[in-house]
Coordinates of C-alpha atoms in Angstrom, one line a residue:
Chain A
M1 CA -33.2 2.3 4.1
A2 CA -33.2 4.9 6.9
V3 CA -34.2 8.4 5.9
V4 CA -31.3 10.7 6.2
D5 CA -32.1 14.1 7.8
T6 CA -30.2 16.3 5.5
N7 CA -30.7 19.3 7.8
S8 CA -28.6 17.6 10.3
N9 CA -26.1 16.4 7.8
P10 CA -22.7 17.6 8.9
I11 CA -21.4 18.2 5.4
R12 CA -24.3 20.6 4.6
R13 CA -22.7 23.4 6.6
E14 CA -19.7 23.7 4.2
T15 CA -19.5 27.2 2.8
K16 CA -19.0 26.0 -0.8
P17 CA -20.1 22.8 -2.4
M18 CA -17.8 20.0 -1.2
K19 CA -16.3 17.9 -3.9
A20 CA -16.3 14.3 -2.9
L21 CA -14.7 11.3 -4.7
V22 CA -15.6 7.8 -3.8
L23 CA -13.1 5.2 -4.9
N24 CA -14.9 1.9 -4.8
G25 CA -12.5 -1.0 -4.5
G26 CA -15.1 -3.7 -4.6
R27 CA -14.1 -6.9 -6.4
K28 CA -17.5 -7.8 -7.7
A29 CA -21.2 -6.8 -7.5
G30 CA -22.6 -8.3 -4.3
D31 CA -19.6 -7.9 -2.1
G32 CA -21.3 -5.1 -0.3
T33 CA -19.2 -2.2 -1.5
D34 CA -21.7 -1.1 -4.2
A35 CA -24.5 -0.9 -1.6
V36 CA -22.3 1.2 0.7
E37 CA -21.3 3.3 -2.3
A38 CA -25.0 4.0 -2.9
L39 CA -25.5 5.0 0.7
L40 CA -22.5 7.3 0.6
L41 CA -23.6 9.0 -2.7
R42 CA -27.1 9.6 -1.3
Q43 CA -25.8 11.2 1.9
L44 CA -23.3 13.3 0.1
E45 CA -25.7 14.4 -2.6
E46 CA -28.4 15.3 -0.2
A47 CA -25.8 17.4 1.6
G48 CA -25.2 19.4 -1.6
C49 CA -21.9 17.9 -2.4
E50 CA -20.5 17.4 -5.9
V51 CA -20.0 13.7 -5.9
E52 CA -18.3 11.2 -8.2
A53 CA -17.9 7.5 -7.6
V54 CA -15.4 5.3 -9.5
R55 CA -15.8 1.6 -9.6
L56 CA -12.2 0.7 -9.9
R57 CA -12.8 -2.8 -11.1
N58 CA -14.2 -1.3 -14.3
E59 CA -11.3 0.9 -14.9
N60 CA -8.1 0.2 -16.9
I61 CA -5.6 1.0 -14.2
G62 CA -2.2 -0.6 -14.2
T63 CA -0.1 -1.3 -11.1
C64 CA 2.7 0.9 -9.9
K65 CA 6.1 -0.4 -11.4
G66 CA 8.2 1.2 -8.7
C67 CA 10.2 3.2 -11.3
F68 CA 10.0 6.6 -9.5
G69 CA 9.6 8.1 -12.9
C70 CA 6.7 10.2 -11.4
W71 CA 9.3 11.9 -9.3
T72 CA 12.3 12.1 -11.6
N73 CA 11.2 11.9 -15.2
T74 CA 7.7 13.4 -15.4
P75 CA 7.4 15.0 -11.9
G76 CA 3.9 14.7 -10.6
V77 CA 2.6 12.4 -13.4
C78 CA 2.8 8.6 -13.4
R79 CA 4.6 7.3 -16.5
I80 CA 1.8 4.8 -17.0
D81 CA -0.7 6.5 -19.4
D82 CA -4.0 5.1 -18.3
A83 CA -7.0 6.0 -16.0
G84 CA -4.7 5.9 -13.0
R85 CA -3.5 9.4 -14.0
S86 CA -7.0 10.9 -14.1
V87 CA -8.0 9.3 -10.8
A88 CA -4.9 10.8 -9.1
A89 CA -5.8 14.2 -10.6
E90 CA -9.4 13.8 -9.3
V91 CA -8.2 12.8 -5.8
V92 CA -6.0 15.9 -5.4
S93 CA -8.7 18.2 -6.6
S94 CA -11.3 16.7 -4.2
D95 CA -12.2 18.0 -0.7
L96 CA -13.0 14.4 0.4
A97 CA -11.7 11.1 -0.9
V98 CA -13.4 8.0 0.3
L99 CA -11.4 4.8 0.1
L100 CA -14.0 2.0 0.0
S101 CA -12.9 -1.6 0.1
P102 CA -13.8 -5.0 1.1
L103 CA -11.7 -5.6 4.3
T104 CA -8.8 -7.6 2.8
F105 CA -6.5 -9.1 5.5
G106 CA -7.0 -5.8 7.4
G107 CA -6.0 -3.8 4.3
Y108 CA -7.4 -2.8 0.9
S109 CA -8.5 -5.0 -1.9
F110 CA -6.2 -5.2 -5.0
E111 CA -8.7 -3.0 -6.9
L112 CA -8.3 -0.1 -4.4
K113 CA -4.6 -0.7 -3.8
K114 CA -3.8 -0.4 -7.4
V115 CA -5.0 3.2 -7.2
V116 CA -3.5 4.0 -3.8
D117 CA -0.1 3.0 -5.1
R118 CA -0.6 5.3 -8.1
L119 CA -1.1 8.3 -5.8
I120 CA 2.6 8.6 -5.2
P121 CA 3.0 11.3 -7.9
L122 CA 0.8 13.6 -5.7
I123 CA 3.6 13.9 -3.1
S124 CA 7.2 15.0 -3.4
P125 CA 10.3 12.8 -3.4
L126 CA 11.8 15.2 -0.8
F127 CA 11.6 14.3 2.8
M128 CA 10.3 15.9 6.0
R129 CA 9.9 14.9 9.6
I130 CA 6.5 14.5 11.2
D131 CA 6.4 13.5 14.9
G132 CA 9.9 12.1 14.7
E133 CA 9.2 10.0 11.6
T134 CA 10.3 10.5 8.1
H135 CA 7.7 11.2 5.4
H136 CA 7.6 12.7 1.9
R137 CA 6.8 16.3 1.6
P138 CA 3.6 17.5 0.1
R139 CA 3.7 18.5 -3.6
Y140 CA 0.4 20.4 -3.4
R141 CA -0.9 23.1 -1.1
S142 CA -3.9 21.1 -0.1
Y143 CA -5.1 17.5 0.0
P144 CA -8.5 15.9 0.5
R145 CA -9.8 14.7 3.8
L146 CA -9.7 10.9 3.8
L147 CA -12.4 8.5 4.8
G148 CA -11.5 4.8 4.8
I149 CA -14.4 2.4 4.8
G150 CA -13.9 -1.3 5.1
V151 CA -16.7 -3.7 4.4
A152 CA -16.9 -7.3 5.7
K153 CA -19.4 -10.0 6.4
R154 CA -18.0 -10.6 9.9
P155 CA -15.2 -8.2 10.6
D156 CA -12.4 -9.8 12.5
P157 CA -11.4 -7.4 15.4
D158 CA -7.7 -7.8 14.5
E159 CA -8.3 -6.9 10.9
V160 CA -10.4 -3.9 12.0
R161 CA -7.6 -2.7 14.1
V162 CA -5.1 -3.1 11.3
F163 CA -7.4 -1.3 8.8
K164 CA -7.8 1.6 11.1
T165 CA -4.0 1.9 11.4
L166 CA -3.6 1.6 7.7
V167 CA -6.0 4.5 6.9
E168 CA -4.4 6.6 9.6
R169 CA -0.9 5.9 8.1
N170 CA -2.2 6.7 4.6
A171 CA -3.7 10.0 5.9
L172 CA -0.3 10.9 7.4
N173 CA 1.7 10.0 4.2
F174 CA -0.8 11.7 1.8
H175 CA -1.0 14.8 4.0
A176 CA -4.8 14.6 4.6
P177 CA -5.9 17.4 6.8
A178 CA -8.4 15.1 8.5
H179 CA -9.3 11.5 8.3
G180 CA -11.9 9.0 9.5
V181 CA -12.2 5.2 9.4
E182 CA -15.2 2.9 9.6
V183 CA -15.6 -0.8 9.2
L184 CA -19.1 -1.8 8.2
C185 CA -20.6 -5.2 8.8
L186 CA -22.7 -6.5 5.9
T187 CA -25.3 -8.0 8.1
E188 CA -26.1 -4.9 10.1
A189 CA -29.2 -2.9 9.5
E190 CA -29.0 -0.2 6.8
A191 CA -30.1 2.4 9.3
K192 CA -27.1 1.7 11.5
T193 CA -24.8 1.8 8.5
N194 CA -26.2 5.2 7.5
E195 CA -25.7 6.4 11.1
K196 CA -22.1 5.3 11.1
I197 CA -21.4 7.0 7.8
N198 CA -23.1 10.2 9.0
A199 CA -21.1 10.2 12.2
Q200 CA -17.8 9.9 10.2
L201 CA -18.8 12.8 8.0
A202 CA -19.6 14.8 11.1
R203 CA -16.2 14.0 12.6
L204 CA -14.5 15.0 9.4
R205 CA -16.3 18.3 9.3
K206 CA -15.2 19.0 12.9
Q207 CA -11.6 18.1 12.2
S208 CA -11.3 20.3 9.1
Chain B
M1 CA 7.8 -28.1 15.1
T2 CA 8.8 -30.0 11.9
A3 CA 11.8 -28.8 9.9
P4 CA 10.8 -27.7 6.4
K5 CA 11.9 -29.7 3.3
R6 CA 11.0 -27.2 0.6
A7 CA 11.0 -23.4 0.8
L8 CA 9.5 -21.0 -1.7
L9 CA 10.5 -17.4 -2.0
M10 CA 7.9 -15.1 -3.4
T11 CA 9.4 -11.7 -4.3
G12 CA 6.8 -9.0 -4.2
S13 CA 8.7 -6.2 -5.9
P14 CA 7.2 -5.2 -9.2
K15 CA 10.6 -4.8 -10.8
N16 CA 11.5 -7.4 -13.4
G17 CA 15.3 -7.1 -12.7
R18 CA 17.1 -7.0 -9.5
S19 CA 15.4 -5.5 -6.4
T20 CA 16.1 -5.0 -2.8
S21 CA 13.3 -7.4 -1.9
E22 CA 15.0 -10.1 -4.0
A23 CA 18.4 -9.4 -2.6
L24 CA 17.1 -9.8 1.0
G25 CA 15.0 -12.9 0.1
S26 CA 17.6 -14.7 -1.8
T27 CA 20.2 -14.2 1.0
L28 CA 17.7 -15.9 3.3
M29 CA 17.1 -18.6 0.8
G30 CA 20.8 -19.2 0.4
H31 CA 21.1 -20.0 4.1
L32 CA 18.1 -22.3 3.9
A33 CA 19.7 -24.1 1.0
D34 CA 22.9 -24.4 3.0
A35 CA 20.8 -26.1 5.7
G36 CA 19.7 -28.7 3.1
I37 CA 16.3 -27.3 2.3
E38 CA 15.2 -27.4 -1.3
T39 CA 14.5 -23.8 -2.5
E40 CA 12.6 -22.2 -5.3
S41 CA 12.0 -18.5 -6.1
V42 CA 9.3 -16.7 -8.0
R43 CA 8.7 -13.1 -8.9
L44 CA 5.1 -12.1 -8.2
G45 CA 5.1 -9.5 -10.9
K46 CA 4.7 -12.2 -13.5
V47 CA 2.4 -14.4 -11.4
A48 CA 0.0 -11.4 -10.9
G49 CA -0.2 -10.8 -14.6
N50 CA -3.2 -13.1 -15.2
E51 CA -4.9 -16.1 -13.6
E52 CA -3.2 -18.5 -16.0
N53 CA 0.1 -17.5 -14.7
F54 CA -1.2 -17.8 -11.1
H55 CA -2.4 -21.4 -11.8
G56 CA 1.0 -22.2 -13.3
F57 CA 2.6 -21.0 -10.0
L58 CA 0.2 -23.0 -7.7
P59 CA 2.2 -26.3 -7.9
S60 CA 5.3 -24.5 -6.5
L61 CA 3.2 -23.0 -3.7
K62 CA 1.6 -26.3 -2.8
R63 CA 4.9 -28.1 -2.8
A64 CA 6.5 -25.7 -0.3
D65 CA 6.2 -26.3 3.4
L66 CA 7.9 -22.9 4.1
V67 CA 6.7 -19.9 2.2
I68 CA 8.7 -16.6 2.3
L69 CA 7.3 -13.4 1.0
S70 CA 9.8 -10.5 0.5
F71 CA 8.4 -7.2 -0.7
P72 CA 8.9 -3.4 -0.6
L73 CA 6.5 -1.2 1.4
Y74 CA 4.1 0.6 -0.9
A75 CA 1.8 3.2 0.8
D76 CA 2.1 1.5 4.2
S77 CA 1.1 -1.8 2.8
L78 CA 2.0 -4.4 0.1
P79 CA 2.3 -3.5 -3.5
A80 CA -1.0 -3.9 -5.4
H81 CA 0.1 -6.8 -7.6
T82 CA 1.3 -8.7 -4.4
T83 CA -2.1 -8.0 -2.8
R84 CA -3.7 -9.5 -5.9
V85 CA -1.7 -12.7 -5.6
L86 CA -2.5 -13.0 -1.9
E87 CA -6.2 -12.6 -2.7
W88 CA -6.0 -15.4 -5.3
I89 CA -4.1 -17.6 -2.8
A90 CA -6.8 -17.0 -0.2
A91 CA -9.5 -17.8 -2.7
E92 CA -7.7 -21.0 -3.8
R93 CA -7.1 -22.2 -0.2
K94 CA -10.8 -21.5 0.7
E95 CA -11.9 -23.6 -2.3
R96 CA -9.2 -26.3 -1.9
P97 CA -7.7 -26.2 1.6
C98 CA -4.1 -27.3 1.7
V99 CA -3.8 -30.5 3.7
N100 CA -0.1 -30.1 4.4
P101 CA 1.0 -27.6 7.1
Q102 CA 2.7 -24.6 5.6
R103 CA 4.7 -21.9 7.5
F104 CA 4.7 -18.3 6.3
A105 CA 7.4 -15.7 7.0
V106 CA 7.8 -12.2 5.6
I107 CA 10.6 -9.7 4.9
V108 CA 9.6 -6.2 4.2
N109 CA 11.8 -3.2 3.4
C110 CA 10.9 0.4 3.2
G111 CA 12.5 3.5 1.7
F112 CA 12.1 5.5 5.0
P113 CA 14.9 5.1 7.5
E114 CA 12.5 3.8 10.2
A115 CA 11.8 0.0 10.0
A116 CA 8.8 0.6 12.2
Q117 CA 6.9 2.1 9.3
C118 CA 6.6 -1.5 8.0
D119 CA 4.5 -2.6 11.0
T120 CA 1.1 -2.2 9.3
A121 CA 2.3 -4.2 6.3
L122 CA 3.5 -6.9 8.6
A123 CA 0.2 -6.9 10.4
I124 CA -1.6 -7.4 7.1
C125 CA 0.6 -10.3 6.3
R126 CA -0.2 -11.9 9.7
C127 CA -3.9 -11.4 9.0
F128 CA -3.5 -13.1 5.6
A129 CA -1.8 -16.1 7.3
A130 CA -4.6 -16.3 9.8
E131 CA -7.3 -16.2 7.2
T132 CA -5.6 -18.7 4.9
G133 CA -4.5 -21.2 7.5
L134 CA -0.8 -20.6 7.1
D135 CA 1.3 -20.8 10.2
W136 CA 2.7 -17.4 10.9
A137 CA 6.5 -17.7 11.5
G138 CA 7.2 -14.0 11.9
G139 CA 8.5 -11.1 9.9
L140 CA 11.6 -9.0 9.5
A141 CA 11.3 -5.3 8.7
M142 CA 14.1 -3.2 7.4
G143 CA 14.3 0.6 7.0
A144 CA 16.5 2.5 4.5
G145 CA 16.0 -0.2 1.8
G146 CA 17.1 2.3 -0.8
A147 CA 20.7 1.8 0.3
V148 CA 20.6 -1.8 -1.0
A149 CA 19.4 -0.6 -4.4
G150 CA 18.9 -4.2 -5.5
R151 CA 22.5 -5.2 -5.3
P152 CA 23.8 -8.3 -3.4
L153 CA 23.9 -7.5 0.3
E154 CA 27.5 -8.6 0.6
S155 CA 28.6 -5.9 -1.9
R156 CA 27.1 -3.1 0.2
G157 CA 29.8 -3.2 2.8
R158 CA 29.8 -2.9 6.6
M159 CA 26.4 -1.2 6.7
M160 CA 24.8 -4.6 5.9
K161 CA 26.4 -6.4 8.8
K162 CA 23.4 -6.5 11.1
V163 CA 21.0 -7.2 8.2
L164 CA 23.2 -10.2 7.2
Q165 CA 23.2 -11.4 10.8
A166 CA 19.5 -11.0 11.1
L167 CA 18.8 -13.0 7.9
E168 CA 21.2 -15.8 9.0
Q169 CA 19.6 -16.0 12.4
A170 CA 16.1 -16.0 10.9
A171 CA 17.1 -18.7 8.4
E172 CA 18.6 -20.9 11.2
A173 CA 15.4 -20.7 13.1
L174 CA 13.1 -21.3 10.1
A175 CA 15.3 -24.3 9.0
R176 CA 14.5 -25.8 12.4
G177 CA 10.8 -25.2 12.0
Q178 CA 10.9 -22.4 14.6
D179 CA 9.7 -18.8 14.4
I180 CA 12.0 -15.9 13.5
P181 CA 13.6 -15.0 16.8
A182 CA 13.1 -11.6 18.4
E183 CA 16.9 -10.9 18.2
A184 CA 16.8 -11.3 14.4
V185 CA 13.8 -8.9 14.2
S186 CA 15.7 -6.4 16.3
L187 CA 18.9 -6.7 14.3
M188 CA 17.1 -6.2 11.0
A189 CA 15.3 -3.1 12.3
R190 CA 18.5 -1.3 13.3
P191 CA 19.4 1.7 11.3
I192 CA 22.1 0.8 8.7
M193 CA 23.4 4.4 8.7
P194 CA 22.4 7.7 10.3
A195 CA 19.1 8.8 8.9
R196 CA 20.4 12.3 8.1
I197 CA 23.0 10.8 5.7
Y198 CA 20.6 8.3 4.2
L199 CA 18.0 11.0 3.5
S200 CA 20.7 13.4 2.0
M201 CA 21.8 10.6 -0.3
G202 CA 18.2 9.8 -1.3
T203 CA 17.5 13.4 -2.1
L204 CA 20.6 13.8 -4.1
G205 CA 19.9 10.6 -5.9
F206 CA 16.4 11.7 -6.9
K207 CA 17.7 15.1 -8.0
R208 CA 20.5 13.7 -10.0
K209 CA 18.2 11.3 -11.8
A210 CA 15.8 14.2 -12.5
K211 CA 18.6 16.3 -13.9
K212 CA 19.7 13.5 -16.1
Q213 CA 16.2 13.3 -17.5
G214 CA 16.0 17.1 -17.9
A215 CA 13.2 17.3 -15.4
L216 CA 14.9 19.0 -12.5
K217 CA 13.3 22.4 -13.2
H218 CA 9.9 20.6 -13.0
F219 CA 10.8 18.8 -9.8
K220 CA 8.2 20.7 -7.7
D221 CA 5.6 21.0 -10.4
Q222 CA 1.9 20.6 -9.5
P223 CA 0.5 19.3 -12.8
Y224 CA -3.0 18.8 -11.4
S225 CA -3.3 22.2 -9.7
L226 CA -6.0 24.4 -11.0
A227 CA -3.4 26.9 -12.4
A228 CA -1.6 24.1 -14.2
Q229 CA -4.9 22.7 -15.6
K230 CA -5.9 26.2 -16.9
A231 CA -2.5 26.7 -18.4
E232 CA -2.7 23.4 -20.2
H233 CA -6.1 24.5 -21.6
G234 CA -4.6 27.7 -23.0
Q235 CA -5.7 30.1 -20.3
N236 CA -2.2 31.4 -20.0
E237 CA -1.7 30.9 -16.2
P238 CA 1.6 29.7 -14.8
T239 CA 2.0 26.2 -13.5
G240 CA 1.9 26.3 -9.8
T241 CA 4.8 25.2 -7.6
Q242 CA 5.2 25.3 -3.9

């Protein structure tokens, strides 16, 4: 484990404690996501952030039914009454949301995707145009910065490219004020992984 | 390229009843059946329910030499339950590789007018095919899927003309063992109506439904805002709205 220089930690310069939420979409212990979660928590805590991590595989979260009830019946709240609601509430009250997942065909694992689909109540059913494309309007005044982290034994370059686009698209659709993406290789040295995470946090700080 | 004998449609919509994904997929399957191909359809909502259901579905998957996945775009990607089934298929094929060649084609529809918003989901499907040893036969992306509203395409009038042509062309190629042609991809991606009209109809539809549910006055509520949370906990602050 490389020692993190907290004085140089980019998040430390925040004027108020940053609230960070790590959504861990790992399928099982040992797939690398828990180790990355630990590194993230350490860096964020050392930087003075309020941090919470949720191991989604341990949570009772149903999948989106596509009913649009969160827009038309109970606006802003999913009709499925389970932990998916509280995770959505935590996401929108965070300053930084980390989407951590084993790289899954260039996308998110089921465990992470079940939550991402349940974030739809956080946006409005009404439409707007962004750079010539249609998107849903924001429901809230502010949204968290988004950091997507994919983890793989041997990341396939095509999958890495797709993952980066996916996080970028999600950031656009969920109105993230800034976003970062990193794909970590399970076989690389921990110091290098730490360095990459640190660089992403620095970039997010700059973009805020 | 060998012509397929058996085709399987996997519908990735979570809806138990009719869905746009199923309407699109079943139209394609109809053309394949007309070409003499044996067809079968499954809804992945049930398959994803538990591993027992998945194992019950496996014989259908293994029998098929052409697999079609039709799904709605959810957050720039596939719906979660569909992702779960693809993960299980990948794990199964890793453990017990399929000896027969299988081709894989995709239809994705999104609620936005721009079909191009489906590109990332198509790329994910292509990566899935590469990882699991399925032969990628291409994908069709359609925008303004809400205009289908799960009804048979033929009943939706002239606006479906290009979509129907695209599905017919795609089916003809797939029935010959070929990839979905570029012309079909292009036809499918064409706007089925002016975006302005589609979005106005969509907005009206959402508002009408909210009104019917008595929720229109809460349409812009921010239930997880600090103000709303305080109000809920008796601190007498108004619910925030934008």
